[in-house]
PDB file of C-alpha atoms in Angstrom:
ATOM      1  CA  UNK N   1      -3.759   2.146 -17.572  1.00 59.00           C
ATOM      2  CA  UNK N   2      -4.322   2.321 -21.239  1.00 62.00           C
ATOM      3  CA  UNK N   3      -4.575  -0.844 -23.358  1.00 64.00           C
ATOM      4  CA  UNK N   4      -1.378  -2.197 -24.848  1.00 62.00           C
ATOM      5  CA  UNK N   5      -1.218  -1.080 -28.597  1.00 59.00           C
ATOM      6  CA  UNK N   6      -1.874  -3.675 -30.917  1.00 59.00           C
ATOM      7  CA  UNK N   7       0.418  -4.677 -33.907  1.00 59.00           C
ATOM      8  CA  UNK N   8      -0.568  -3.106 -37.242  1.00 55.00           C
ATOM      9  CA  UNK N   9      -1.333  -6.257 -39.126  1.00 56.00           C
ATOM     10  CA  UNK N  10      -3.806  -7.268 -36.553  1.00 53.00           C
ATOM     11  CA  UNK N  11      -5.506  -3.848 -37.030  1.00 51.00           C
ATOM     12  CA  UNK N  12      -5.380  -4.262 -40.685  1.00 52.00           C
ATOM     13  CA  UNK N  13      -6.826  -7.729 -40.554  1.00 51.00           C
ATOM     14  CA  UNK N  14     -10.228  -6.816 -40.298  1.00 51.00           C
ATOM     15  CA  UNK N  15      -9.987  -3.749 -41.826  1.00 54.00           C
ATOM     16  CA  UNK N  16     -12.906  -2.262 -43.963  1.00 58.00           C
ATOM     17  CA  UNK N  17     -10.716  -1.656 -46.981  1.00 64.00           C
ATOM     18  CA  UNK N  18      -6.954  -1.329 -47.756  1.00 68.00           C
ATOM     19  CA  UNK N  19      -4.891   0.550 -45.123  1.00 72.00           C
ATOM     20  CA  UNK N  20      -7.859   0.889 -42.809  1.00 73.00           C
ATOM     21  CA  UNK N  21      -8.791  -0.604 -39.512  1.00 69.00           C
ATOM     22  CA  UNK N  22     -12.099  -2.102 -38.570  1.00 68.00           C
ATOM     23  CA  UNK N  23     -13.368   1.452 -37.656  1.00 72.00           C
ATOM     24  CA  UNK N  24     -12.339   2.550 -41.197  1.00 74.00           C
ATOM     25  CA  UNK N  25      -9.102   4.820 -39.611  1.00 75.00           C
ATOM     26  CA  UNK N  26      -6.196   5.073 -41.491  1.00 78.00           C
ATOM     27  CA  UNK N  27      -3.628   2.867 -40.166  1.00 73.00           C
ATOM     28  CA  UNK N  28       0.007   3.855 -40.622  1.00 73.00           C
ATOM     29  CA  UNK N  29       2.468   0.987 -41.103  1.00 70.00           C
ATOM     30  CA  UNK N  30       5.272   0.334 -38.824  1.00 65.00           C
ATOM     31  CA  UNK N  31       9.056   0.627 -39.643  1.00 67.00           C
ATOM     32  CA  UNK N  32       9.896  -2.346 -41.830  1.00 71.00           C
ATOM     33  CA  UNK N  33      12.192  -4.171 -39.543  1.00 70.00           C
ATOM     34  CA  UNK N  34      14.028  -6.944 -41.088  1.00 76.00           C
ATOM     35  CA  UNK N  35      12.605 -10.135 -39.634  1.00 77.00           C
ATOM     36  CA  UNK N  36      15.681 -12.270 -38.812  1.00 81.00           C
ATOM     37  CA  UNK N  37      15.467 -14.275 -35.893  1.00 85.00           C
ATOM     38  CA  UNK N  38      17.972 -13.426 -32.998  1.00 90.00           C
ATOM     39  CA  UNK N  39      20.596 -15.631 -31.617  1.00 93.00           C
ATOM     40  CA  UNK N  40      20.273 -16.823 -28.379  1.00 95.00           C
ATOM     41  CA  UNK N  41      22.806 -15.261 -25.584  1.00 96.00           C
ATOM     42  CA  UNK N  42      25.495 -17.495 -24.590  1.00 96.00           C
ATOM     43  CA  UNK N  43      24.785 -16.957 -20.991  1.00 97.00           C
ATOM     44  CA  UNK N  44      21.417 -18.210 -20.984  1.00 97.00           C
ATOM     45  CA  UNK N  45      20.812 -20.910 -18.312  1.00 97.00           C
ATOM     46  CA  UNK N  46      20.082 -24.537 -19.509  1.00 97.00           C
ATOM     47  CA  UNK N  47      16.472 -24.488 -19.077  1.00 98.00           C
ATOM     48  CA  UNK N  48      16.171 -21.075 -20.517  1.00 97.00           C
ATOM     49  CA  UNK N  49      17.920 -22.195 -23.511  1.00 97.00           C
ATOM     50  CA  UNK N  50      15.700 -25.279 -23.797  1.00 97.00           C
ATOM     51  CA  UNK N  51      12.897 -22.644 -23.644  1.00 96.00           C
ATOM     52  CA  UNK N  52      14.535 -20.432 -26.314  1.00 96.00           C
ATOM     53  CA  UNK N  53      14.608 -23.469 -28.693  1.00 96.00           C
ATOM     54  CA  UNK N  54      10.952 -24.367 -27.836  1.00 95.00           C
ATOM     55  CA  UNK N  55       9.520 -21.055 -28.668  1.00 93.00           C
ATOM     56  CA  UNK N  56      11.823 -19.215 -31.121  1.00 94.00           C
ATOM     57  CA  UNK N  57      11.369 -21.418 -34.034  1.00 93.00           C
ATOM     58  CA  UNK N  58       7.265 -20.838 -33.945  1.00 89.00           C
ATOM     59  CA  UNK N  59       7.732 -17.123 -33.337  1.00 88.00           C
ATOM     60  CA  UNK N  60      10.315 -16.845 -36.352  1.00 88.00           C
ATOM     61  CA  UNK N  61       7.720 -18.730 -38.508  1.00 86.00           C
ATOM     62  CA  UNK N  62       4.950 -16.469 -37.501  1.00 81.00           C
ATOM     63  CA  UNK N  63       7.417 -13.663 -38.497  1.00 80.00           C
ATOM     64  CA  UNK N  64       6.892 -12.150 -34.993  1.00 82.00           C
ATOM     65  CA  UNK N  65      10.812 -12.237 -34.161  1.00 87.00           C
ATOM     66  CA  UNK N  66      13.310  -9.592 -34.847  1.00 87.00           C
ATOM     67  CA  UNK N  67      16.777  -9.193 -33.799  1.00 89.00           C
ATOM     68  CA  UNK N  68      15.802  -6.280 -31.457  1.00 87.00           C
ATOM     69  CA  UNK N  69      13.573  -8.751 -29.581  1.00 90.00           C
ATOM     70  CA  UNK N  70      16.628 -10.677 -28.272  1.00 93.00           C
ATOM     71  CA  UNK N  71      16.632  -9.072 -24.827  1.00 94.00           C
ATOM     72  CA  UNK N  72      12.886  -9.470 -24.300  1.00 93.00           C
ATOM     73  CA  UNK N  73      12.937 -13.361 -25.135  1.00 94.00           C
ATOM     74  CA  UNK N  74      16.107 -13.787 -23.021  1.00 96.00           C
ATOM     75  CA  UNK N  75      14.253 -12.261 -20.274  1.00 96.00           C
ATOM     76  CA  UNK N  76      11.139 -14.545 -20.912  1.00 96.00           C
ATOM     77  CA  UNK N  77      13.165 -17.612 -21.039  1.00 96.00           C
ATOM     78  CA  UNK N  78      15.204 -16.889 -17.757  1.00 97.00           C
ATOM     79  CA  UNK N  79      11.931 -16.190 -16.067  1.00 97.00           C
ATOM     80  CA  UNK N  80      10.460 -19.601 -17.333  1.00 97.00           C
ATOM     81  CA  UNK N  81      13.861 -20.941 -16.024  1.00 97.00           C
ATOM     82  CA  UNK N  82      13.336 -19.326 -12.614  1.00 97.00           C
ATOM     83  CA  UNK N  83       9.741 -20.575 -12.423  1.00 97.00           C
ATOM     84  CA  UNK N  84      10.839 -23.770 -13.209  1.00 98.00           C
ATOM     85  CA  UNK N  85      13.566 -23.727 -10.491  1.00 98.00           C
ATOM     86  CA  UNK N  86      10.996 -22.354  -7.670  1.00 97.00           C
ATOM     87  CA  UNK N  87       8.547 -25.267  -8.926  1.00 97.00           C
ATOM     88  CA  UNK N  88      10.844 -28.044  -8.404  1.00 97.00           C
ATOM     89  CA  UNK N  89      12.154 -26.697  -5.062  1.00 97.00           C
ATOM     90  CA  UNK N  90       8.678 -26.526  -3.837  1.00 97.00           C
ATOM     91  CA  UNK N  91       8.299 -30.295  -5.113  1.00 97.00           C
ATOM     92  CA  UNK N  92      11.361 -31.165  -3.279  1.00 97.00           C
ATOM     93  CA  UNK N  93      11.168 -29.510  -0.020  1.00 96.00           C
ATOM     94  CA  UNK N  94       7.341 -28.619   0.027  1.00 95.00           C
ATOM     95  CA  UNK N  95       5.147 -25.569   0.321  1.00 95.00           C
ATOM     96  CA  UNK N  96       6.133 -24.709   3.964  1.00 94.00           C
ATOM     97  CA  UNK N  97       9.506 -24.292   6.092  1.00 94.00           C
ATOM     98  CA  UNK N  98       9.740 -24.547   9.929  1.00 92.00           C
ATOM     99  CA  UNK N  99      10.744 -20.972  11.426  1.00 91.00           C
ATOM    100  CA  UNK N 100      10.948 -19.555  14.876  1.00 92.00           C
ATOM    101  CA  UNK N 101       7.547 -17.922  14.219  1.00 92.00           C
ATOM    102  CA  UNK N 102       6.159 -21.397  13.101  1.00 92.00           C
ATOM    103  CA  UNK N 103       5.177 -22.587   9.735  1.00 93.00           C
ATOM    104  CA  UNK N 104       5.686 -20.299   6.943  1.00 94.00           C
ATOM    105  CA  UNK N 105       5.466 -20.414   3.229  1.00 94.00           C
ATOM    106  CA  UNK N 106       8.615 -21.569   1.653  1.00 95.00           C
ATOM    107  CA  UNK N 107      10.299 -18.502  -0.136  1.00 95.00           C
ATOM    108  CA  UNK N 108      10.365 -20.542  -3.338  1.00 96.00           C
ATOM    109  CA  UNK N 109       6.260 -20.021  -3.339  1.00 96.00           C
ATOM    110  CA  UNK N 110       6.827 -16.375  -3.614  1.00 96.00           C
ATOM    111  CA  UNK N 111       9.659 -16.798  -6.376  1.00 96.00           C
ATOM    112  CA  UNK N 112       7.266 -19.102  -8.311  1.00 97.00           C
ATOM    113  CA  UNK N 113       4.227 -16.653  -7.808  1.00 97.00           C
ATOM    114  CA  UNK N 114       6.276 -13.670  -9.053  1.00 96.00           C
ATOM    115  CA  UNK N 115       7.778 -15.594 -11.956  1.00 96.00           C
ATOM    116  CA  UNK N 116       4.311 -16.959 -12.943  1.00 95.00           C
ATOM    117  CA  UNK N 117       3.231 -13.298 -13.348  1.00 95.00           C
ATOM    118  CA  UNK N 118       6.033 -11.969 -15.022  1.00 94.00           C
ATOM    119  CA  UNK N 119       5.859 -15.008 -17.540  1.00 93.00           C
ATOM    120  CA  UNK N 120       2.135 -14.413 -18.134  1.00 90.00           C
ATOM    121  CA  UNK N 121       2.994 -10.761 -19.153  1.00 89.00           C
ATOM    122  CA  UNK N 122       5.973 -11.807 -21.353  1.00 88.00           C
ATOM    123  CA  UNK N 123       4.003 -14.557 -23.057  1.00 87.00           C
ATOM    124  CA  UNK N 124       1.013 -12.036 -24.040  1.00 85.00           C
ATOM    125  CA  UNK N 125       3.626 -10.037 -25.791  1.00 83.00           C
ATOM    126  CA  UNK N 126       4.822 -12.857 -27.977  1.00 82.00           C
ATOM    127  CA  UNK N 127       1.296 -14.288 -28.464  1.00 79.00           C
ATOM    128  CA  UNK N 128       2.106 -17.444 -26.398  1.00 82.00           C
ATOM    129  CA  UNK N 129      -1.187 -17.803 -24.321  1.00 77.00           C
ATOM    130  CA  UNK N 130      -4.285 -18.964 -25.336  1.00 71.00           C
ATOM    131  CA  UNK N 131      -5.891 -15.650 -25.349  1.00 69.00           C
ATOM    132  CA  UNK N 132      -3.362 -13.653 -26.942  1.00 72.00           C
ATOM    133  CA  UNK N 133      -3.085 -16.502 -29.655  1.00 67.00           C
ATOM    134  CA  UNK N 134      -6.956 -16.162 -30.057  1.00 60.00           C
ATOM    135  CA  UNK N 135      -6.701 -12.551 -30.754  1.00 58.00           C
ATOM    136  CA  UNK N 136      -4.140 -13.178 -33.137  1.00 56.00           C
ATOM    137  CA  UNK N 137      -5.828 -15.976 -35.002  1.00 53.00           C
ATOM    138  CA  UNK N 138      -9.065 -14.111 -35.266  1.00 47.00           C
ATOM    139  CA  UNK N 139      -7.531 -10.790 -35.939  1.00 43.00           C
ATOM    140  CA  UNK N 140     -10.026  -9.376 -33.363  1.00 38.00           C
ATOM    141  CA  UNK N 141     -10.444  -5.772 -32.705  1.00 45.00           C
ATOM    142  CA  UNK N 142     -10.192  -5.366 -29.062  1.00 45.00           C
ATOM    143  CA  UNK N 143     -12.425  -2.068 -29.411  1.00 47.00           C
ATOM    144  CA  UNK N 144      -9.263   0.368 -29.194  1.00 48.00           C
ATOM    145  CA  UNK N 145     -10.505   3.655 -30.260  1.00 49.00           C
ATOM    146  CA  UNK N 146      -7.148   5.635 -31.224  1.00 51.00           C
ATOM    147  CA  UNK N 147      -8.844   8.538 -32.949  1.00 52.00           C
ATOM    148  CA  UNK N 148     -12.566   8.132 -31.517  1.00 51.00           C
ATOM    149  CA  UNK N 149     -13.502  11.439 -29.902  1.00 50.00           C
ATOM    150  CA  UNK N 150     -16.678   9.767 -28.265  1.00 50.00           C
ATOM    151  CA  UNK N 151     -14.717   6.986 -26.647  1.00 48.00           C
TER     152      UNK N 151
END
């Protein structure tokens, strides 16, 4: 699987000259999206709404949100809510359950694990993990070699 494409702004940050990336390749600017923050969907659960209110202002301040990101951010927030609910269930009921077959992992364990994986994937897209934040802050070139015939 190939690397996730990097935003143009990150490619240009460490560029060798105006309009070029760190390898000297010309970078085509993306479409000029209107950077207006999306409104949260009315159907978000309470926990998801709280997460939206927590992350959306900072993403807006960084000019990372546009109206078209509404669905992706909503899924991220609902995934967070599912993770929180599963974690609370585990805290309340324990990691295991009694079954005919004996002691089994509580179903909420698998839900929390799955939601955690999804959260990490969504969080990277929005720069919400320490690693992805660091890449944004440093403008690090991840070695992406779009036009390098020797790569």
